[in-house]
PDB file of C-alpha atoms in Angstrom:
ATOM      1  CA  MET A 104     -78.513   0.990  39.740  1.00  0.00           C
ATOM      2  CA  THR A 105     -77.661   1.480  36.296  1.00  0.00           C
ATOM      3  CA  LYS A 106     -75.477   4.759  37.173  1.00  0.00           C
ATOM      4  CA  GLN A 107     -73.657   2.204  39.838  1.00  0.00           C
ATOM      5  CA  ILE A 108     -72.802  -0.401  37.497  1.00  0.00           C
ATOM      6  CA  PHE A 109     -71.719   2.423  34.964  1.00  0.00           C
ATOM      7  CA  ILE A 110     -69.698   4.222  37.806  1.00  0.00           C
ATOM      8  CA  THR A 111     -68.192   0.476  38.769  1.00  0.00           C
ATOM      9  CA  ALA A 112     -67.877  -0.261  34.785  1.00  0.00           C
ATOM     10  CA  ILE A 113     -65.453   3.072  33.849  1.00  0.00           C
ATOM     11  CA  SER A 114     -63.373   2.818  37.765  1.00  0.00           C
ATOM     12  CA  LEU A 115     -62.625  -0.587  36.278  1.00  0.00           C
ATOM     13  CA  ILE A 116     -61.692  -0.168  32.699  1.00  0.00           C
ATOM     14  CA  ALA A 117     -59.596   3.398  34.023  1.00  0.00           C
ATOM     15  CA  PHE A 118     -57.475   0.971  37.242  1.00  0.00           C
ATOM     16  CA  ALA A 119     -57.300  -1.603  34.299  1.00  0.00           C
ATOM     17  CA  LEU A 120     -56.029   1.052  31.835  1.00  0.00           C
ATOM     18  CA  GLY A 121     -53.623   2.956  34.307  1.00  0.00           C
ATOM     19  CA  THR A 122     -52.076  -0.549  35.692  1.00  0.00           C
ATOM     20  CA  ASP A 123     -51.393  -1.225  31.830  1.00  0.00           C
ATOM     21  CA  SER A 124     -49.261   2.309  31.617  1.00  0.00           C
ATOM     22  CA  VAL A 125     -47.780   1.508  34.597  1.00  0.00           C
ATOM     23  CA  LEU A 126     -46.591  -1.776  33.726  1.00  0.00           C
ATOM     24  CA  ALA A 127     -45.469  -0.572  30.152  1.00  0.00           C
ATOM     25  CA  GLN A 128     -43.196   2.419  32.018  1.00  0.00           C
ATOM     26  CA  ASN A 129     -41.810  -0.538  34.117  1.00  0.00           C
ATOM     27  CA  SER A 130     -41.066  -2.991  30.789  1.00  0.00           C
ATOM     28  CA  GLY A 131     -39.711  -0.328  28.333  1.00  0.00           C
ATOM     29  CA  GLN A 132     -37.519  -1.444  25.057  1.00  0.00           C
ATOM     30  CA  ILE A 133     -36.204   0.436  22.657  1.00  0.00           C
ATOM     31  CA  SER A 134     -33.747   0.064  19.541  1.00  0.00           C
ATOM     32  CA  SER A 135     -31.008   1.274  18.180  1.00  0.00           C
ATOM     33  CA  SER A 136     -29.187   0.665  15.052  1.00  0.00           C
ATOM     34  CA  VAL A 137     -25.426   0.531  14.937  1.00  0.00           C
ATOM     35  CA  ASN A 138     -23.882   1.195  11.567  1.00  0.00           C
ATOM     36  CA  ILE A 139     -19.834   0.001  10.700  1.00  0.00           C
ATOM     37  CA  ILE A 140     -19.238   2.065   7.300  1.00  0.00           C
ATOM     38  CA  LEU A 141     -16.201   0.717   5.736  1.00  0.00           C
ATOM     39  CA  ALA A 142     -14.375   2.306   2.980  1.00  0.00           C
ATOM     40  CA  ASP A 143     -11.331   0.533   0.869  1.00  0.00           C
ATOM     41  CA  VAL A 144      -7.989   1.803   1.481  1.00  0.00           C
ATOM     42  CA  ILE A 145      -4.316   1.278   0.349  1.00  0.00           C
ATOM     43  CA  ALA A 146      -1.444   3.088   1.284  1.00  0.00           C
ATOM     44  CA  MET A 147       1.806   2.867   1.526  1.00  0.00           C
ATOM     45  CA  ASP A 148       3.228   3.426   4.962  1.00  0.00           C
ATOM     46  CA  ILE A 149       4.924   6.552   5.782  1.00  0.00           C
ATOM     47  CA  GLY A 150       7.750   4.508   7.591  1.00  0.00           C
ATOM     48  CA  SER A 151       8.489   2.644   4.029  1.00  0.00           C
ATOM     49  CA  VAL A 152      12.009   2.749   3.205  1.00  0.00           C
ATOM     50  CA  ALA A 153      11.958   3.880  -0.498  1.00  0.00           C
ATOM     51  CA  SER A 154      10.030   6.834   0.881  1.00  0.00           C
ATOM     52  CA  GLN A 155      12.605   9.713   0.103  1.00  0.00           C
ATOM     53  CA  GLY A 156      15.430   7.147   0.831  1.00  0.00           C
ATOM     54  CA  THR A 157      17.998   6.822  -1.445  1.00  0.00           C
ATOM     55  CA  VAL A 158      20.155   3.431  -3.306  1.00  0.00           C
ATOM     56  CA  ASP A 159      23.417   3.790  -4.520  1.00  0.00           C
ATOM     57  CA  PHE A 160      26.236   1.994  -6.427  1.00  0.00           C
ATOM     58  CA  ASN A 161      29.473   2.935  -6.052  1.00  0.00           C
ATOM     59  CA  TYR A 162      31.464   2.747  -9.235  1.00  0.00           C
ATOM     60  CA  GLY A 163      35.137   3.346  -7.940  1.00  0.00           C
ATOM     61  CA  SER A 164      37.516   0.775  -9.220  1.00  0.00           C
ATOM     62  CA  THR A 165      38.395  -1.099 -12.824  1.00  0.00           C
ATOM     63  CA  LYS A 166      37.069  -4.359 -10.685  1.00  0.00           C
ATOM     64  CA  ASP A 167      33.469  -2.125 -10.317  1.00  0.00           C
ATOM     65  CA  TYR A 168      32.856  -1.670 -13.956  1.00  0.00           C
ATOM     66  CA  ASN A 169      33.491  -5.300 -14.571  1.00  0.00           C
ATOM     67  CA  SER A 170      31.415  -7.328 -12.201  1.00  0.00           C
ATOM     68  CA  SER A 171      27.371  -6.742 -11.177  1.00  0.00           C
ATOM     69  CA  LYS A 172      26.300  -5.231  -8.240  1.00  0.00           C
ATOM     70  CA  ASN A 173      23.601  -5.779  -6.162  1.00  0.00           C
ATOM     71  CA  VAL A 174      21.890  -3.670  -3.670  1.00  0.00           C
ATOM     72  CA  THR A 175      18.830  -5.072  -1.200  1.00  0.00           C
ATOM     73  CA  VAL A 176      16.857  -3.314   0.447  1.00  0.00           C
ATOM     74  CA  PRO A 177      14.738  -4.745   3.218  1.00  0.00           C
ATOM     75  CA  ASN A 178      11.125  -3.002   3.842  1.00  0.00           C
ATOM     76  CA  SER A 179      11.535  -1.220   1.164  1.00  0.00           C
ATOM     77  CA  LEU A 180       7.828  -0.567   0.689  1.00  0.00           C
ATOM     78  CA  VAL A 181       5.491  -1.452   3.642  1.00  0.00           C
ATOM     79  CA  ILE A 182       1.369  -1.318   2.273  1.00  0.00           C
ATOM     80  CA  ILE A 183      -2.053  -1.052   3.893  1.00  0.00           C
ATOM     81  CA  SER A 184      -4.630  -2.750   1.408  1.00  0.00           C
ATOM     82  CA  SER A 185      -8.375  -3.617   2.151  1.00  0.00           C
ATOM     83  CA  LYS A 186      -8.265  -5.352  -1.408  1.00  0.00           C
ATOM     84  CA  ASN A 187      -5.573  -7.545  -3.140  1.00  0.00           C
ATOM     85  CA  PHE A 188      -3.423  -5.226  -4.831  1.00  0.00           C
ATOM     86  CA  ASP A 189      -0.747  -4.942  -7.639  1.00  0.00           C
ATOM     87  CA  VAL A 190       2.887  -2.575  -6.979  1.00  0.00           C
ATOM     88  CA  LYS A 191       4.222  -1.367 -10.052  1.00  0.00           C
ATOM     89  CA  VAL A 192       7.361   0.344 -10.581  1.00  0.00           C
ATOM     90  CA  LYS A 193       8.511   3.065 -13.112  1.00  0.00           C
ATOM     91  CA  SER A 194      10.948   6.389 -13.152  1.00  0.00           C
ATOM     92  CA  GLU A 195      10.246   9.972 -13.308  1.00  0.00           C
ATOM     93  CA  GLY A 196      12.973  10.354 -16.155  1.00  0.00           C
ATOM     94  CA  THR A 197      14.175   8.448 -19.229  1.00  0.00           C
ATOM     95  CA  HIS A 198      17.900   9.493 -17.870  1.00  0.00           C
ATOM     96  CA  PHE A 199      19.697   8.959 -14.519  1.00  0.00           C
ATOM     97  CA  VAL A 200      21.470  12.494 -15.181  1.00  0.00           C
ATOM     98  CA  SER A 201      24.215  14.179 -13.367  1.00  0.00           C
ATOM     99  CA  GLY A 202      24.559  17.884 -15.458  1.00  0.00           C
ATOM    100  CA  ALA A 203      24.544  17.864 -18.775  1.00  0.00           C
ATOM    101  CA  ASN A 204      25.547  13.864 -18.376  1.00  0.00           C
ATOM    102  CA  LEU A 205      22.876  10.600 -19.261  1.00  0.00           C
ATOM    103  CA  ILE A 206      22.433   6.579 -18.251  1.00  0.00           C
ATOM    104  CA  PRO A 207      19.659   5.634 -19.413  1.00  0.00           C
ATOM    105  CA  VAL A 208      16.933   4.720 -16.880  1.00  0.00           C
ATOM    106  CA  ASP A 209      16.982   0.721 -18.421  1.00  0.00           C
ATOM    107  CA  ILE A 210      20.456   0.628 -17.035  1.00  0.00           C
ATOM    108  CA  LEU A 211      19.357  -1.162 -13.765  1.00  0.00           C
ATOM    109  CA  GLN A 212      17.085  -4.126 -13.025  1.00  0.00           C
ATOM    110  CA  VAL A 213      14.503  -3.560  -9.951  1.00  0.00           C
ATOM    111  CA  LYS A 214      13.161  -6.968  -8.350  1.00  0.00           C
ATOM    112  CA  ALA A 215      11.016  -7.826  -5.725  1.00  0.00           C
ATOM    113  CA  ILE A 216      12.202 -10.522  -3.355  1.00  0.00           C
ATOM    114  CA  PRO A 217      11.097 -13.155  -0.857  1.00  0.00           C
ATOM    115  CA  GLY A 218      11.712 -12.215   2.602  1.00  0.00           C
ATOM    116  CA  GLY A 219       8.643  -9.545   3.397  1.00  0.00           C
ATOM    117  CA  SER A 220       5.830 -10.629   4.744  1.00  0.00           C
ATOM    118  CA  LEU A 221       4.050  -8.940   1.530  1.00  0.00           C
ATOM    119  CA  VAL A 222       1.998 -12.318  -0.304  1.00  0.00           C
ATOM    120  CA  GLY A 223       2.024 -12.151  -4.208  1.00  0.00           C
ATOM    121  CA  THR A 224       3.336 -13.249  -7.273  1.00  0.00           C
ATOM    122  CA  LEU A 225       6.934 -11.314  -7.131  1.00  0.00           C
ATOM    123  CA  ASN A 226       8.741  -9.602 -10.732  1.00  0.00           C
ATOM    124  CA  GLU A 227      11.479  -8.438 -12.234  1.00  0.00           C
ATOM    125  CA  VAL A 228      11.394  -5.736 -14.562  1.00  0.00           C
ATOM    126  CA  THR A 229      13.954  -3.454 -15.871  1.00  0.00           C
ATOM    127  CA  LEU A 230      12.968   0.307 -15.263  1.00  0.00           C
ATOM    128  CA  SER A 231      11.407   2.377 -17.758  1.00  0.00           C
ATOM    129  CA  THR A 232       9.363   5.253 -17.430  1.00  0.00           C
ATOM    130  CA  THR A 233       6.138   3.042 -18.073  1.00  0.00           C
ATOM    131  CA  ASP A 234       4.800   1.502 -15.033  1.00  0.00           C
ATOM    132  CA  GLN A 235       5.570  -1.978 -14.717  1.00  0.00           C
ATOM    133  CA  VAL A 236       4.102  -4.645 -12.747  1.00  0.00           C
ATOM    134  CA  LEU A 237       6.708  -5.602 -10.003  1.00  0.00           C
ATOM    135  CA  VAL A 238       4.479  -7.197  -7.402  1.00  0.00           C
ATOM    136  CA  SER A 239       0.813  -9.100  -8.646  1.00  0.00           C
ATOM    137  CA  ASN A 240      -2.230  -9.516  -6.774  1.00  0.00           C
ATOM    138  CA  ALA A 241      -0.786  -9.647  -3.544  1.00  0.00           C
ATOM    139  CA  SER A 242      -2.907 -10.276  -0.812  1.00  0.00           C
ATOM    140  CA  LEU A 243      -4.591  -7.650   1.512  1.00  0.00           C
ATOM    141  CA  GLY A 244      -3.995  -6.907   4.677  1.00  0.00           C
ATOM    142  CA  THR A 245      -1.741  -4.729   7.166  1.00  0.00           C
ATOM    143  CA  LYS A 246       2.452  -3.326   7.518  1.00  0.00           C
ATOM    144  CA  GLN A 247       2.892  -6.002   4.610  1.00  0.00           C
ATOM    145  CA  SER A 248       6.585  -5.463   3.888  1.00  0.00           C
ATOM    146  CA  LEU A 249       8.474  -5.851   0.380  1.00  0.00           C
ATOM    147  CA  ASN A 250      11.932  -6.435   0.252  1.00  0.00           C
ATOM    148  CA  ILE A 251      13.337  -4.862  -3.074  1.00  0.00           C
ATOM    149  CA  ASP A 252      16.449  -6.230  -4.866  1.00  0.00           C
ATOM    150  CA  TYR A 253      18.074  -3.583  -7.570  1.00  0.00           C
ATOM    151  CA  SER A 254      21.011  -4.476  -9.660  1.00  0.00           C
ATOM    152  CA  ILE A 255      23.045  -3.680 -12.660  1.00  0.00           C
ATOM    153  CA  SER A 256      24.587  -6.291 -14.294  1.00  0.00           C
ATOM    154  CA  ALA A 257      28.433  -6.179 -15.127  1.00  0.00           C
ATOM    155  CA  GLU A 258      27.815  -5.988 -19.121  1.00  0.00           C
ATOM    156  CA  LYS A 259      25.696  -3.253 -18.780  1.00  0.00           C
ATOM    157  CA  ALA A 260      28.244  -1.593 -16.154  1.00  0.00           C
ATOM    158  CA  SER A 261      31.305  -2.252 -18.493  1.00  0.00           C
ATOM    159  CA  LYS A 262      29.234  -0.753 -21.740  1.00  0.00           C
ATOM    160  CA  VAL A 263      27.070   1.452 -20.835  1.00  0.00           C
ATOM    161  CA  LEU A 264      28.742   3.019 -17.591  1.00  0.00           C
ATOM    162  CA  LEU A 265      32.615   2.464 -18.584  1.00  0.00           C
ATOM    163  CA  GLY A 266      33.581   6.158 -20.115  1.00  0.00           C
ATOM    164  CA  LYS A 267      30.863   8.466 -18.830  1.00  0.00           C
ATOM    165  CA  PRO A 268      31.963  11.269 -16.933  1.00  0.00           C
ATOM    166  CA  GLN A 269      32.122  11.154 -12.840  1.00  0.00           C
ATOM    167  CA  GLY A 270      29.748  12.490 -10.654  1.00  0.00           C
ATOM    168  CA  THR A 271      26.147  11.281  -9.211  1.00  0.00           C
ATOM    169  CA  TYR A 272      23.853  10.204 -11.149  1.00  0.00           C
ATOM    170  CA  VAL A 273      20.094  10.522 -10.072  1.00  0.00           C
ATOM    171  CA  GLN A 274      16.538   9.588 -11.271  1.00  0.00           C
ATOM    172  CA  LYS A 275      13.539   9.365  -9.083  1.00  0.00           C
ATOM    173  CA  VAL A 276      11.993   5.743  -8.441  1.00  0.00           C
ATOM    174  CA  THR A 277       8.171   5.718  -8.292  1.00  0.00           C
ATOM    175  CA  TYR A 278       5.998   3.104  -6.894  1.00  0.00           C
ATOM    176  CA  THR A 279       2.313   2.593  -6.939  1.00  0.00           C
ATOM    177  CA  ALA A 280      -0.175   0.488  -4.907  1.00  0.00           C
ATOM    178  CA  THR A 281      -3.430  -0.426  -6.971  1.00  0.00           C
ATOM    179  CA  ALA A 282      -6.442  -2.555  -5.605  1.00  0.00           C
ATOM    180  CA  LEU A 283      -7.293  -4.888  -7.934  1.00  0.00           C
TER     181      LEU A 283
END
């Protein structure tokens, strides 16, 4: 009889274990970890007008040399940044150059002006070879556009430009966006 009880007990245990295994297979659960990996980004869109663009100041008459000139370039820069940032400007050299003829770069004023989507403190600077803050603490975001106004005063035109040999005087202007 003890043999029969033992076999019955083993059968019940086996049945119970077999049932648990079947139940475990019918209601399984598994977990996965999903990662979102972010990196800080800051870039100027290749579609920016300032990208390989030109700004022309034409002086062809006495009136031109006696008056201020402004050239406004809408959407000069289009910036994406994951953090607040500054936009700096500088020239690559100390002079606008036409062959052996030179005009100092400080003849040109560069000003960030309202009208674009970029939000920050807009400044005006005299161009130089040193990085200068054109926009400070601009807000993070995508496709933020910045309008830029370039100007030469009437005084500088009559004192610096008048009397220079004719020609096209060229200098590269570089803009840099730096995350804060």
